[in-house]
Amino acid sequence: MITLETLSTIDNATYLQKNEIADFLFLHLGQYGDPKEDIMKCLDYALDQSMHAGGFVVMARENGKILGALIMNKTGMSGYIPENILVYIAVDADQRGKGIGGKIMEMAIKMANGSIALHVEPENPAKKLYERIGFTKKYLEMRLTK
């Protein structure tokens, strides 16, 4: 049976918990992912009690194994910038198409106070899930990396 589990700043997540989540996301994000060190920074931002904004994690598990995970960071802003940014979401490649991503997203939307932004590559298959849930394209993101 698949269960949903959440972590937030009140849960005092351990390094081992964060490491398990980061390993899962690094593996299952594939070409759409970031280095594990960046995923760990995102988890630290979301779960560290000393940080200003915070966030949360939603995971789907079955028999203790992570099948899907999401990290949401609070932006500390409102209105002109959404209050939340969905930074990472992934579902185990062997579990895709079973509604796990949708369940994780549904829980995250319930937990988030305010609007949610996310970035998705145009060819990413997850884009269809986001559109089905109600995400719309407002801007074309551009970046200047220094």
Short mmCIF file of C-alpha atoms in Angstrom, two decimals:
data_model
loop_
_atom_site.label_atom_id
_atom_site.label_comp_id
_atom_site.label_asym_id
_atom_site.label_seq_id
_atom_site.Cartn_x
_atom_site.Cartn_y
_atom_site.Cartn_z
CA MET A 1 0.00 0.00 0.00
CA ILE A 2 1.33 3.42 -0.96
CA THR A 3 1.39 6.03 1.79
CA LEU A 4 2.19 9.73 1.66
CA GLU A 5 4.69 11.15 4.11
CA THR A 6 5.57 14.79 4.71
CA LEU A 7 8.52 16.58 6.26
CA SER A 8 8.66 20.24 7.23
CA THR A 9 10.73 22.50 9.46
CA ILE A 10 8.96 21.17 12.58
CA ASP A 11 10.12 17.60 11.92
CA ASN A 12 13.87 18.04 12.61
CA ALA A 13 14.85 16.00 9.55
CA THR A 14 18.14 14.17 9.96
CA TYR A 15 21.05 14.13 7.53
CA LEU A 16 20.20 10.50 6.73
CA GLN A 17 16.61 11.41 5.82
CA LYS A 18 17.78 14.28 3.62
CA ASN A 19 20.43 12.08 2.02
CA GLU A 20 17.85 9.37 1.20
CA ILE A 21 15.59 11.94 -0.46
CA ALA A 22 18.48 13.56 -2.36
CA ASP A 23 19.74 10.17 -3.60
CA PHE A 24 16.23 9.29 -4.82
CA LEU A 25 15.74 12.61 -6.61
CA PHE A 26 19.22 12.58 -8.15
CA LEU A 27 18.60 9.12 -9.59
CA HIS A 28 15.03 9.61 -10.80
CA LEU A 29 15.18 13.18 -12.10
CA GLY A 30 17.60 11.95 -14.74
CA GLN A 31 18.32 14.50 -17.45
CA TYR A 32 16.05 17.05 -15.75
CA GLY A 33 17.96 16.96 -12.47
CA ASP A 34 20.76 18.77 -10.74
CA PRO A 35 23.87 17.61 -8.89
CA LYS A 36 23.14 15.92 -5.56
CA GLU A 37 24.86 18.79 -3.73
CA ASP A 38 22.28 21.22 -5.14
CA ILE A 39 19.41 18.94 -4.15
CA MET A 40 20.84 18.81 -0.61
CA LYS A 41 20.99 22.64 -0.52
CA CYS A 42 17.33 22.73 -1.54
CA LEU A 43 16.45 20.27 1.23
CA ASP A 44 18.42 22.32 3.75
CA TYR A 45 16.47 25.44 2.70
CA ALA A 46 13.13 23.63 2.94
CA LEU A 47 13.73 21.80 6.21
CA ASP A 48 16.25 23.78 8.28
CA GLN A 49 14.51 25.55 11.16
CA SER A 50 17.00 28.42 11.15
CA MET A 51 16.24 29.45 7.57
CA HIS A 52 13.93 32.40 6.94
CA ALA A 53 11.47 30.96 4.43
CA GLY A 54 11.46 27.14 4.71
CA GLY A 55 9.29 24.75 2.79
CA PHE A 56 8.41 21.07 2.89
CA VAL A 57 8.85 17.63 1.33
CA VAL A 58 6.16 15.18 0.23
CA MET A 59 7.05 11.55 -0.42
CA ALA A 60 5.17 8.47 -1.55
CA ARG A 61 6.42 5.26 0.02
CA GLU A 62 5.61 1.60 -0.23
CA ASN A 63 7.16 -0.89 2.20
CA GLY A 64 9.59 1.83 3.32
CA LYS A 65 10.87 2.49 -0.22
CA ILE A 66 10.48 5.96 -1.73
CA LEU A 67 8.43 5.80 -4.94
CA GLY A 68 8.12 9.55 -5.44
CA ALA A 69 9.32 12.76 -3.82
CA LEU A 70 8.72 16.51 -4.09
CA ILE A 71 10.52 19.50 -2.55
CA MET A 72 8.69 22.82 -2.22
CA ASN A 73 10.53 25.96 -1.10
CA LYS A 74 8.77 29.02 0.25
CA THR A 75 9.95 32.17 -1.50
CA GLY A 76 9.16 34.58 1.31
CA MET A 77 7.40 36.78 -1.25
CA SER A 78 3.82 37.32 -2.36
CA GLY A 79 1.91 38.71 -5.29
CA TYR A 80 4.58 39.72 -7.76
CA ILE A 81 6.40 36.42 -7.06
CA PRO A 82 4.48 33.28 -6.02
CA GLU A 83 4.78 32.32 -2.36
CA ASN A 84 6.09 28.84 -3.24
CA ILE A 85 8.34 27.28 -5.84
CA LEU A 86 8.15 23.59 -6.61
CA VAL A 87 11.85 22.87 -7.04
CA TYR A 88 11.97 19.08 -7.51
CA ILE A 89 9.51 16.27 -8.15
CA ALA A 90 10.28 12.78 -9.38
CA VAL A 91 8.64 9.37 -9.46
CA ASP A 92 10.54 6.09 -9.68
CA ALA A 93 10.81 5.21 -13.37
CA ASP A 94 9.24 1.79 -12.70
CA GLN A 95 6.23 3.42 -10.98
CA ARG A 96 5.34 6.16 -13.49
CA GLY A 97 1.85 6.23 -14.94
CA LYS A 98 0.22 4.95 -11.73
CA GLY A 99 -0.94 8.33 -10.37
CA ILE A 100 1.81 8.68 -7.77
CA GLY A 101 2.99 12.04 -9.12
CA GLY A 102 -0.57 13.36 -9.07
CA LYS A 103 -1.09 12.26 -5.45
CA ILE A 104 2.17 13.91 -4.39
CA MET A 105 1.20 17.11 -6.22
CA GLU A 106 -2.30 17.11 -4.69
CA MET A 107 -0.83 16.89 -1.18
CA ALA A 108 1.73 19.61 -1.92
CA ILE A 109 -0.96 21.95 -3.25
CA LYS A 110 -2.98 21.41 -0.06
CA MET A 111 0.08 22.11 2.11
CA ALA A 112 1.23 25.22 0.24
CA ASN A 113 -0.02 28.60 1.41
CA GLY A 114 -0.39 30.83 -1.64
CA SER A 115 0.53 30.41 -5.28
CA ILE A 116 3.04 27.92 -6.65
CA ALA A 117 5.54 28.39 -9.46
CA LEU A 118 7.63 25.72 -11.14
CA HIS A 119 10.07 25.46 -14.01
CA VAL A 120 9.73 22.66 -16.53
CA GLU A 121 11.57 21.91 -19.75
CA PRO A 122 9.22 22.00 -22.76
CA GLU A 123 9.97 18.36 -23.65
CA ASN A 124 9.62 17.03 -20.07
CA PRO A 125 6.74 14.50 -19.95
CA ALA A 126 5.78 15.84 -16.48
CA LYS A 127 4.59 19.02 -18.21
CA LYS A 128 1.32 17.22 -19.04
CA LEU A 129 0.72 16.47 -15.35
CA TYR A 130 1.26 20.10 -14.40
CA GLU A 131 -1.13 21.32 -17.10
CA ARG A 132 -3.76 18.75 -16.08
CA ILE A 133 -3.56 19.99 -12.47
CA GLY A 134 -4.06 23.59 -13.59
CA PHE A 135 -0.59 25.12 -13.98
CA THR A 136 -0.42 27.61 -16.84
CA LYS A 137 2.38 29.27 -18.77
CA LYS A 138 2.74 32.88 -17.70
CA TYR A 139 6.33 33.69 -18.60
CA LEU A 140 9.25 32.43 -20.59
CA GLU A 141 12.08 32.08 -18.09
CA MET A 142 15.41 33.54 -19.05
CA ARG A 143 18.59 33.37 -16.99
CA LEU A 144 21.93 35.11 -16.92
CA THR A 145 24.46 32.87 -15.24
CA LYS A 146 27.48 34.66 -13.80
#
